[in-house]
Amino acid sequence: MKKEERKEEEQVSIRDPEILAVADVLREELSQRGREKRHSFFKGIFCGVLAGLLVSVAVVTLLPEVSDQRQTITAQIGSNASENGLLTGEVKNKLNLLATKLNTYYYEDIDVEDLQNGLYKGLLEGVGDKYTAYYTEEEYKEMMESASASFSGLGIVLTQDPDSMQVTVLHVYEDSPANKAGIRAGDMIVQVENIQANSMELSELVTHMRGEKGTHVKVKIYRSGEKDYLYFDVVRDVVDVPTVTYKMLTDEIGLISITEFGAATDEQFAEAVEELEKDGMKKLIVDLRDNPGGMLESVTNILDQILPKGLLVWTEDKYGNKNEISSDADCLEIPMAVLINANSASSSEIFAGAIRDYDYGTLIGTKTFGKGIVQSIIKLDDGSAIKLTTSKYYTPKGENIHGTGIEPDIELEYEYLNPEATVYDWKEDNQMQKAVEVLEEQPKPEE
């Protein structure tokens, strides 16, 4: 699969401890692909087909209260709803007419609660923002339960095209249930049990893939080159997927690959730096290719370990309210290169933008995805919840990269120089080679 296939990760902020657990929602099926097999196999089938939405970590903030200004606006909307607001008499009459037609002519009995939930979902969809959505009480509980419990699944990374809703496998983790069953990267998921994969949002589909360890799930696959659909009976199991991997590439150059910014990623990054320094690391490559983002706190904690004292990122809502996040004086003073591509999104772009603005390293690869907005989840009194895009974020120098992305210092399309290889070797990765070359030309920090 081409490395420039575009996908996104929801970038959200966290301000309430109750919601921190949601960092692990969908991590197993949807956490971002690893690097140990970056070669032609992953560039193969369906290249460039999906400009999908990768939802690897649903990290949210609970906003139980709104500002006085927002309360005033909400009150005005409510008081005028029946006169000149949302629920005018004409709208109410039409809703009643539609309900009557459904009740009269629809071929089966209709659940009124389903219709009501449809109204709520439709209202949020009317904003025209794919990140804004309504969750029923049951859907919200499922999110929270998925975050707080240990779930078993298939061990695959998925993406969904926001238009066609087509679901495709981006990566299959080694020794995972999906890997043992024979599912491959590039496979299109047609059906899970008796559910059509394109009939629902990816986050909901994944709940049907999860289940108790040892239970079975049937998956129907379309694979390029096969005449017929393929059918797999996968036995669920727990898949442990670290977000940080590291190793020494040369005597002095260390590599840290971050697949997503999860709840434990900042701690894993600190451990990786410590171990690499013990091994003699004097220069560092951070690989953010195909990293769709994740937790805001995670990436800023990592940047705090790297950068000197100063502003890391700031957010601003439509009322002009700003939230600034800064680092302390402790920093990592070694030459650095950062690998990025079109799949580096959200928190990855916060990382790349801060490194660029501080002139603290060389960005190598291709332009990032361009997602510079923040989502929050607001829990309602009846147990339901809504997810809204609540603010924009800006790099330290004040750039909002939404829709534009971050340009690398050295633009270099990805190429694996040995397409016949079955095991990934960084020396065949042209972008990794360039990063090593750039760092070898830079002087070591003074002892």
Short mmCIF file of C-alpha atoms in Angstrom, two decimals:
data_model
loop_
_atom_site.label_atom_id
_atom_site.label_comp_id
_atom_site.label_asym_id
_atom_site.label_seq_id
_atom_site.Cartn_x
_atom_site.Cartn_y
_atom_site.Cartn_z
CA MET A 1 0.00 0.00 0.00
CA LYS A 2 1.43 3.36 -0.92
CA LYS A 3 2.80 5.35 1.96
CA GLU A 4 1.05 8.44 0.65
CA GLU A 5 -2.43 6.95 1.09
CA ARG A 6 -4.21 9.56 3.14
CA LYS A 7 -5.91 8.92 6.41
CA GLU A 8 -6.61 10.84 9.57
CA GLU A 9 -6.71 10.48 13.28
CA GLU A 10 -8.99 12.46 15.50
CA GLN A 11 -7.04 15.06 17.47
CA VAL A 12 -8.75 15.80 20.73
CA SER A 13 -7.90 17.40 24.02
CA ILE A 14 -8.29 15.98 27.51
CA ARG A 15 -9.33 18.11 30.44
CA ASP A 16 -11.22 15.70 32.68
CA PRO A 17 -9.73 12.61 34.38
CA GLU A 18 -12.95 10.65 33.89
CA ILE A 19 -12.38 10.56 30.18
CA LEU A 20 -8.70 9.62 30.12
CA ALA A 21 -9.59 5.96 29.82
CA VAL A 22 -10.98 6.52 26.35
CA ALA A 23 -7.40 6.67 25.10
CA ASP A 24 -7.52 2.90 24.68
CA VAL A 25 -10.77 2.75 22.68
CA LEU A 26 -10.19 0.81 19.48
CA ARG A 27 -6.44 0.76 20.07
CA GLU A 28 -6.15 -2.89 19.13
CA GLU A 29 -7.97 -3.04 15.81
CA LEU A 30 -7.25 0.51 14.80
CA SER A 31 -3.87 1.46 16.27
CA GLN A 32 -1.46 2.70 13.64
CA ARG A 33 0.74 0.37 11.64
CA GLY A 34 4.23 -0.58 12.85
CA ARG A 35 7.44 -0.03 10.97
CA GLU A 36 9.22 -3.39 11.05
CA LYS A 37 7.83 -4.40 7.65
CA ARG A 38 8.05 -1.15 5.73
CA HIS A 39 8.76 -2.55 2.27
CA SER A 40 6.98 -3.23 -0.98
CA PHE A 41 4.43 -5.57 0.57
CA PHE A 42 2.74 -2.67 2.34
CA LYS A 43 2.83 -0.58 -0.81
CA GLY A 44 1.04 -3.17 -2.94
CA ILE A 45 -2.68 -3.53 -3.32
CA PHE A 46 -5.26 -0.69 -3.61
CA CYS A 47 -2.62 2.02 -3.65
CA GLY A 48 -4.10 5.47 -3.54
CA VAL A 49 -7.67 4.20 -3.44
CA LEU A 50 -8.68 5.33 0.04
CA ALA A 51 -8.55 8.82 1.40
CA GLY A 52 -9.98 7.32 4.55
CA LEU A 53 -10.45 8.18 8.17
CA LEU A 54 -8.25 6.14 10.50
CA VAL A 55 -9.71 6.09 13.96
CA SER A 56 -7.01 4.45 16.00
CA VAL A 57 -7.52 6.23 19.30
CA ALA A 58 -10.73 7.95 20.32
CA VAL A 59 -9.37 10.39 22.90
CA VAL A 60 -11.89 12.92 24.12
CA THR A 61 -12.56 15.60 26.67
CA LEU A 62 -15.63 15.82 28.81
CA LEU A 63 -17.06 19.33 28.85
CA PRO A 64 -19.93 19.30 31.37
CA GLU A 65 -20.11 23.09 31.56
CA VAL A 66 -19.94 25.82 28.95
CA SER A 67 -18.84 29.42 29.23
CA ASP A 68 -21.30 32.17 30.18
CA GLN A 69 -21.18 33.40 26.60
CA ARG A 70 -22.15 29.98 25.24
CA GLN A 71 -24.90 29.58 27.85
CA THR A 72 -26.39 32.89 26.75
CA ILE A 73 -26.35 31.89 23.11
CA THR A 74 -27.88 28.50 23.92
CA ALA A 75 -30.62 30.13 25.96
CA GLN A 76 -31.47 32.46 23.09
CA ILE A 77 -31.72 29.56 20.67
CA GLY A 78 -33.94 27.66 23.09
CA SER A 79 -36.27 30.56 23.79
CA ASN A 80 -36.72 31.32 20.13
CA ALA A 81 -36.95 27.70 18.96
CA SER A 82 -40.68 27.79 18.35
CA GLU A 83 -40.70 31.26 16.77
CA ASN A 84 -37.72 31.95 14.58
CA GLY A 85 -35.17 29.36 15.76
CA LEU A 86 -34.54 25.75 14.80
CA LEU A 87 -37.94 24.22 15.65
CA THR A 88 -40.28 26.57 13.84
CA GLY A 89 -43.91 25.66 13.40
CA GLU A 90 -43.22 24.74 9.79
CA VAL A 91 -40.43 22.37 10.83
CA LYS A 92 -42.58 20.74 13.51
CA ASN A 93 -45.44 20.23 11.03
CA LYS A 94 -43.10 18.64 8.52
CA LEU A 95 -41.62 16.32 11.13
CA ASN A 96 -45.09 15.20 12.14
CA LEU A 97 -46.02 14.69 8.47
CA LEU A 98 -42.91 12.59 7.84
CA ALA A 99 -43.57 10.53 10.97
CA THR A 100 -47.16 9.95 9.85
CA LYS A 101 -46.07 8.82 6.38
CA LEU A 102 -43.50 6.44 7.90
CA ASN A 103 -46.00 4.99 10.32
CA THR A 104 -48.61 4.58 7.59
CA TYR A 105 -46.61 3.25 4.68
CA TYR A 106 -43.38 1.74 6.00
CA TYR A 107 -43.58 -2.04 5.63
CA GLU A 108 -42.56 -2.84 9.22
CA ASP A 109 -43.29 -1.46 12.66
CA ILE A 110 -41.10 1.47 13.62
CA ASP A 111 -39.42 2.10 16.95
CA VAL A 112 -40.12 5.70 17.97
CA GLU A 113 -36.88 5.89 19.95
CA ASP A 114 -34.93 4.96 16.82
CA LEU A 115 -36.59 7.82 14.97
CA GLN A 116 -35.77 10.24 17.77
CA ASN A 117 -32.14 9.16 17.81
CA GLY A 118 -32.13 9.59 14.06
CA LEU A 119 -33.27 13.18 14.53
CA TYR A 120 -30.45 13.87 16.95
CA LYS A 121 -27.87 12.25 14.71
CA GLY A 122 -29.20 14.12 11.71
CA LEU A 123 -28.99 17.44 13.55
CA LEU A 124 -25.29 16.90 14.26
CA GLU A 125 -24.65 15.67 10.71
CA GLY A 126 -26.27 18.84 9.43
CA VAL A 127 -23.19 20.78 10.54
CA GLY A 128 -21.34 19.18 7.63
CA ASP A 129 -18.34 18.28 9.78
CA LYS A 130 -17.34 14.62 9.60
CA TYR A 131 -15.89 14.85 13.12
CA THR A 132 -19.18 16.00 14.67
CA ALA A 133 -21.54 13.23 15.78
CA TYR A 134 -24.23 12.14 18.25
CA TYR A 135 -23.89 9.05 20.47
CA THR A 136 -26.79 7.34 22.16
CA GLU A 137 -26.44 6.40 25.81
CA GLU A 138 -25.67 2.82 24.79
CA GLU A 139 -23.05 3.90 22.25
CA TYR A 140 -21.39 6.17 24.79
CA LYS A 141 -21.33 3.42 27.42
CA GLU A 142 -19.76 1.05 24.92
CA MET A 143 -17.00 3.57 24.30
CA MET A 144 -16.28 3.93 28.00
CA GLU A 145 -16.43 0.20 28.67
CA SER A 146 -14.10 -0.48 25.76
CA ALA A 147 -11.64 1.99 27.22
CA SER A 148 -11.68 0.67 30.77
CA ALA A 149 -11.70 -3.09 30.13
CA SER A 150 -9.29 -5.53 28.55
CA PHE A 151 -10.74 -6.63 25.23
CA SER A 152 -9.67 -9.17 22.69
CA GLY A 153 -9.82 -8.73 18.95
CA LEU A 154 -8.12 -9.45 15.65
CA GLY A 155 -4.96 -7.35 15.74
CA ILE A 156 -5.43 -5.34 12.58
CA VAL A 157 -5.23 -1.68 11.57
CA LEU A 158 -8.25 -0.47 9.58
CA THR A 159 -9.20 2.58 7.56
CA GLN A 160 -12.57 3.67 6.22
CA ASP A 161 -13.30 5.86 3.23
CA PRO A 162 -15.58 8.66 4.51
CA ASP A 163 -17.60 8.68 1.28
CA SER A 164 -17.98 5.04 0.23
CA MET A 165 -17.58 3.72 3.81
CA GLN A 166 -15.33 0.99 2.40
CA VAL A 167 -13.17 -0.60 5.12
CA THR A 168 -9.64 -1.71 4.25
CA VAL A 169 -6.90 -3.44 6.23
CA LEU A 170 -3.82 -1.26 6.51
CA HIS A 171 -1.70 -3.53 8.65
CA VAL A 172 -1.85 -6.95 10.29
CA TYR A 173 0.28 -7.35 13.41
CA GLU A 174 2.65 -10.27 13.61
CA ASP A 175 1.38 -13.29 15.57
CA SER A 176 -2.06 -11.68 15.82
CA PRO A 177 -5.28 -13.68 15.32
CA ALA A 178 -5.78 -12.05 11.91
CA ASN A 179 -2.22 -12.90 10.89
CA LYS A 180 -2.65 -16.52 11.92
CA ALA A 181 -5.94 -16.71 10.01
CA GLY A 182 -4.37 -15.39 6.79
CA ILE A 183 -5.76 -11.84 6.55
CA ARG A 184 -3.38 -9.47 4.78
CA ALA A 185 -2.73 -5.76 4.49
CA GLY A 186 -4.72 -4.45 1.52
CA ASP A 187 -7.67 -6.78 2.05
CA MET A 188 -11.06 -5.08 1.85
CA ILE A 189 -13.45 -6.09 4.63
CA VAL A 190 -16.86 -6.81 3.11
CA GLN A 191 -18.68 -8.36 6.04
CA VAL A 192 -18.20 -9.08 9.75
CA GLU A 193 -20.51 -11.89 10.86
CA ASN A 194 -23.81 -10.84 9.21
CA ILE A 195 -22.98 -7.11 9.15
CA GLN A 196 -22.04 -5.30 5.95
CA ALA A 197 -18.82 -3.43 6.70
CA ASN A 198 -19.86 -0.31 4.78
CA SER A 199 -23.19 -0.05 6.59
CA MET A 200 -21.82 1.71 9.69
CA GLU A 201 -19.04 3.88 11.05
CA LEU A 202 -15.71 2.19 11.59
CA SER A 203 -15.80 2.73 15.35
CA GLU A 204 -19.10 0.84 15.54
CA LEU A 205 -17.96 -1.95 13.21
CA VAL A 206 -14.94 -2.60 15.41
CA THR A 207 -17.17 -3.29 18.41
CA HIS A 208 -18.41 -6.34 16.50
CA MET A 209 -14.85 -7.52 15.95
CA ARG A 210 -14.03 -7.33 19.63
CA GLY A 211 -15.09 -9.95 22.11
CA GLU A 212 -13.92 -12.41 24.71
CA LYS A 213 -10.64 -14.21 24.19
CA GLY A 214 -11.16 -17.54 22.46
CA THR A 215 -14.43 -16.62 20.77
CA HIS A 216 -14.80 -16.68 16.98
CA VAL A 217 -15.68 -13.99 14.46
CA LYS A 218 -16.37 -14.62 10.77
CA VAL A 219 -14.94 -12.11 8.30
CA LYS A 220 -15.66 -11.87 4.56
CA ILE A 221 -12.83 -10.35 2.52
CA TYR A 222 -12.29 -9.07 -1.01
CA ARG A 223 -8.68 -9.47 -2.13
CA SER A 224 -7.28 -8.10 -5.36
CA GLY A 225 -6.43 -10.89 -7.78
CA GLU A 226 -8.85 -13.40 -6.26
CA LYS A 227 -11.89 -14.47 -8.29
CA ASP A 228 -14.13 -15.06 -5.30
CA TYR A 229 -14.56 -13.61 -1.84
CA LEU A 230 -12.43 -15.07 0.93
CA TYR A 231 -13.90 -16.21 4.24
CA PHE A 232 -11.99 -16.33 7.52
CA ASP A 233 -12.95 -17.72 10.91
CA VAL A 234 -10.77 -15.73 13.32
CA VAL A 235 -10.29 -16.65 16.97
CA ARG A 236 -10.13 -13.51 19.10
CA ASP A 237 -7.15 -12.96 21.34
CA VAL A 238 -5.43 -10.17 23.26
CA VAL A 239 -2.93 -8.28 21.10
CA ASP A 240 -0.26 -6.22 22.81
CA VAL A 241 0.75 -3.41 20.47
CA PRO A 242 3.40 -0.99 21.78
CA THR A 243 3.29 2.55 20.42
CA VAL A 244 7.06 3.07 20.62
CA THR A 245 9.87 0.92 19.25
CA TYR A 246 13.55 1.80 19.20
CA LYS A 247 17.01 0.59 18.22
CA MET A 248 20.47 1.82 17.32
CA LEU A 249 21.07 2.15 13.57
CA THR A 250 24.75 3.03 13.81
CA ASP A 251 27.21 3.44 16.68
CA GLU A 252 25.87 6.95 17.32
CA ILE A 253 22.44 7.23 15.64
CA GLY A 254 19.35 5.95 17.43
CA LEU A 255 15.88 5.42 15.96
CA ILE A 256 12.57 5.86 17.79
CA SER A 257 9.41 4.95 15.86
CA ILE A 258 6.08 6.19 17.23
CA THR A 259 2.99 4.54 15.77
CA GLU A 260 0.47 6.69 17.68
CA PHE A 261 0.32 9.02 20.66
CA GLY A 262 -1.44 6.97 23.31
CA ALA A 263 -1.71 7.23 27.07
CA ALA A 264 1.63 5.50 27.72
CA THR A 265 3.55 6.78 24.69
CA ASP A 266 5.34 9.59 26.53
CA GLU A 267 6.63 7.16 29.16
CA GLN A 268 7.68 4.69 26.48
CA PHE A 269 9.50 7.49 24.65
CA ALA A 270 11.41 8.49 27.79
CA GLU A 271 12.42 4.87 28.36
CA ALA A 272 13.54 4.55 24.75
CA VAL A 273 15.74 7.65 25.01
CA GLU A 274 17.28 6.39 28.24
CA GLU A 275 18.10 2.98 26.77
CA LEU A 276 19.49 4.43 23.54
CA GLU A 277 21.69 6.83 25.47
CA LYS A 278 23.08 3.88 27.40
CA ASP A 279 23.93 2.34 24.02
CA GLY A 280 25.85 5.43 22.99
CA MET A 281 23.25 7.47 21.10
CA LYS A 282 24.50 10.93 20.12
CA LYS A 283 21.95 11.65 17.37
CA LEU A 284 18.29 10.69 16.96
CA ILE A 285 15.80 9.86 14.21
CA VAL A 286 12.10 10.04 15.15
CA ASP A 287 9.88 8.17 12.68
CA LEU A 288 6.33 9.57 12.50
CA ARG A 289 5.43 8.16 9.10
CA ASP A 290 1.89 6.78 9.07
CA ASN A 291 1.30 8.03 12.61
CA PRO A 292 -2.29 9.35 12.62
CA GLY A 293 -2.01 11.20 15.92
CA GLY A 294 -3.73 10.60 19.23
CA MET A 295 -3.60 12.28 22.61
CA LEU A 296 -2.66 15.93 22.84
CA GLU A 297 -1.15 15.43 26.30
CA SER A 298 0.99 12.58 25.03
CA VAL A 299 2.66 14.51 22.23
CA THR A 300 3.18 17.63 24.33
CA ASN A 301 4.75 15.56 27.13
CA ILE A 302 7.19 14.12 24.59
CA LEU A 303 7.94 17.54 23.15
CA ASP A 304 8.55 18.76 26.71
CA GLN A 305 11.28 16.10 27.00
CA ILE A 306 12.88 17.28 23.75
CA LEU A 307 12.51 21.05 23.46
CA PRO A 308 13.79 23.94 25.60
CA LYS A 309 11.52 26.21 27.61
CA GLY A 310 8.79 27.79 25.52
CA LEU A 311 5.40 27.42 23.86
CA LEU A 312 4.70 24.00 22.32
CA VAL A 313 1.19 24.43 20.92
CA TRP A 314 -1.92 26.49 21.57
CA THR A 315 -5.61 26.08 20.83
CA GLU A 316 -8.28 28.70 20.22
CA ASP A 317 -12.05 28.37 20.03
CA LYS A 318 -14.45 30.59 18.09
CA TYR A 319 -14.81 32.94 21.06
CA GLY A 320 -11.10 33.66 21.11
CA ASN A 321 -10.43 31.60 24.25
CA LYS A 322 -6.84 30.31 24.13
CA ASN A 323 -5.17 27.39 25.85
CA GLU A 324 -1.38 27.41 25.73
CA ILE A 325 0.86 24.42 26.49
CA SER A 326 4.53 25.05 27.20
CA SER A 327 7.67 23.09 27.99
CA ASP A 328 10.20 23.52 30.78
CA ALA A 329 13.93 24.15 30.40
CA ASP A 330 15.01 20.49 30.42
CA CYS A 331 15.65 19.36 26.86
CA LEU A 332 17.35 16.81 24.64
CA GLU A 333 20.28 18.58 23.02
CA ILE A 334 21.30 16.25 20.21
CA PRO A 335 20.99 16.48 16.39
CA MET A 336 17.62 15.16 15.25
CA ALA A 337 15.79 14.15 12.08
CA VAL A 338 12.03 13.54 11.87
CA LEU A 339 10.45 11.36 9.17
CA ILE A 340 6.96 12.41 8.04
CA ASN A 341 4.53 11.63 5.21
CA ALA A 342 0.96 12.29 4.11
CA ASN A 343 -0.31 9.88 6.75
CA SER A 344 1.35 11.82 9.57
CA ALA A 345 -1.60 13.67 11.05
CA SER A 346 -2.86 15.60 14.03
CA SER A 347 -0.53 14.99 17.01
CA SER A 348 2.21 14.00 14.58
CA GLU A 349 1.85 17.41 12.99
CA ILE A 350 1.99 19.10 16.40
CA PHE A 351 5.30 17.29 16.92
CA ALA A 352 6.66 18.16 13.47
CA GLY A 353 5.46 21.77 13.70
CA ALA A 354 7.14 22.35 17.05
CA ILE A 355 10.42 20.76 15.91
CA ARG A 356 10.32 22.95 12.81
CA ASP A 357 9.44 26.17 14.62
CA TYR A 358 12.24 25.66 17.15
CA ASP A 359 14.65 24.69 14.35
CA TYR A 360 15.42 21.64 16.45
CA GLY A 361 15.68 19.04 13.71
CA THR A 362 15.37 18.26 10.01
CA LEU A 363 11.97 17.15 8.63
CA ILE A 364 12.39 14.53 5.90
CA GLY A 365 9.76 12.91 3.67
CA THR A 366 6.57 14.36 2.21
CA LYS A 367 3.95 16.89 3.31
CA THR A 368 1.82 15.86 6.28
CA PHE A 369 -1.93 15.32 6.21
CA GLY A 370 -3.10 18.71 7.44
CA LYS A 371 -5.43 18.29 10.43
CA GLY A 372 -5.29 21.25 12.76
CA ILE A 373 -8.56 20.99 14.66
CA VAL A 374 -9.51 19.58 18.05
CA GLN A 375 -12.54 17.47 18.98
CA SER A 376 -14.27 17.15 22.36
CA ILE A 377 -17.03 14.91 23.67
CA ILE A 378 -19.77 16.48 25.78
CA LYS A 379 -21.78 14.09 27.91
CA LEU A 380 -25.45 15.02 28.24
CA ASP A 381 -27.69 14.59 31.31
CA ASP A 382 -29.62 11.67 29.77
CA GLY A 383 -26.43 9.65 29.27
CA SER A 384 -26.03 10.38 25.59
CA ALA A 385 -23.13 12.42 24.23
CA ILE A 386 -22.08 14.58 21.32
CA LYS A 387 -18.69 14.93 19.70
CA LEU A 388 -17.88 18.38 18.37
CA THR A 389 -14.98 20.12 16.73
CA THR A 390 -14.33 22.75 19.37
CA SER A 391 -11.13 24.57 18.44
CA LYS A 392 -8.15 24.97 16.16
CA TYR A 393 -4.59 24.35 17.20
CA TYR A 394 -1.55 26.40 16.24
CA THR A 395 2.18 25.69 16.09
CA PRO A 396 4.50 27.70 18.38
CA LYS A 397 4.89 30.39 15.71
CA GLY A 398 1.13 30.68 15.23
CA GLU A 399 0.44 28.57 12.13
CA ASN A 400 -2.75 26.57 11.79
CA ILE A 401 -1.96 23.74 9.37
CA HIS A 402 -5.53 22.50 8.84
CA GLY A 403 -6.00 21.65 5.19
CA THR A 404 -2.42 22.53 4.30
CA GLY A 405 -0.11 20.26 6.28
CA ILE A 406 3.57 20.73 7.06
CA GLU A 407 6.17 20.73 4.33
CA PRO A 408 9.38 18.78 5.00
CA ASP A 409 12.78 20.44 4.94
CA ILE A 410 13.92 17.70 2.58
CA GLU A 411 11.17 16.40 0.30
CA LEU A 412 11.72 12.76 -0.61
CA GLU A 413 9.12 10.27 -1.83
CA TYR A 414 9.31 6.92 -0.10
CA GLU A 415 11.00 4.07 -1.95
CA TYR A 416 12.02 0.68 -0.66
CA LEU A 417 15.13 -0.13 -2.61
CA ASN A 418 14.76 -3.91 -2.41
CA PRO A 419 11.12 -4.68 -3.32
CA GLU A 420 11.77 -8.44 -3.27
CA ALA A 421 12.77 -8.44 0.40
CA THR A 422 10.58 -10.26 2.90
CA VAL A 423 12.13 -8.64 5.98
CA TYR A 424 12.38 -4.89 6.49
CA ASP A 425 15.90 -3.46 6.44
CA TRP A 426 16.33 0.25 7.18
CA LYS A 427 19.27 0.37 4.77
CA GLU A 428 16.80 -0.26 1.92
CA ASP A 429 14.49 2.55 3.11
CA ASN A 430 15.51 5.65 1.12
CA GLN A 431 13.98 8.10 3.61
CA MET A 432 15.73 6.42 6.53
CA GLN A 433 18.97 6.45 4.56
CA LYS A 434 18.60 10.19 3.96
CA ALA A 435 17.99 10.81 7.68
CA VAL A 436 21.16 8.91 8.59
CA GLU A 437 23.09 10.81 5.92
CA VAL A 438 21.86 14.18 7.23
CA LEU A 439 22.75 13.33 10.83
CA GLU A 440 26.16 11.97 9.96
CA GLU A 441 27.01 15.35 8.46
CA GLN A 442 26.15 17.14 11.70
CA PRO A 443 28.64 17.44 14.56
CA LYS A 444 28.05 15.49 17.75
CA PRO A 445 26.99 17.44 20.84
CA GLU A 446 29.80 18.32 23.20
CA GLU A 447 30.39 15.77 25.91
#
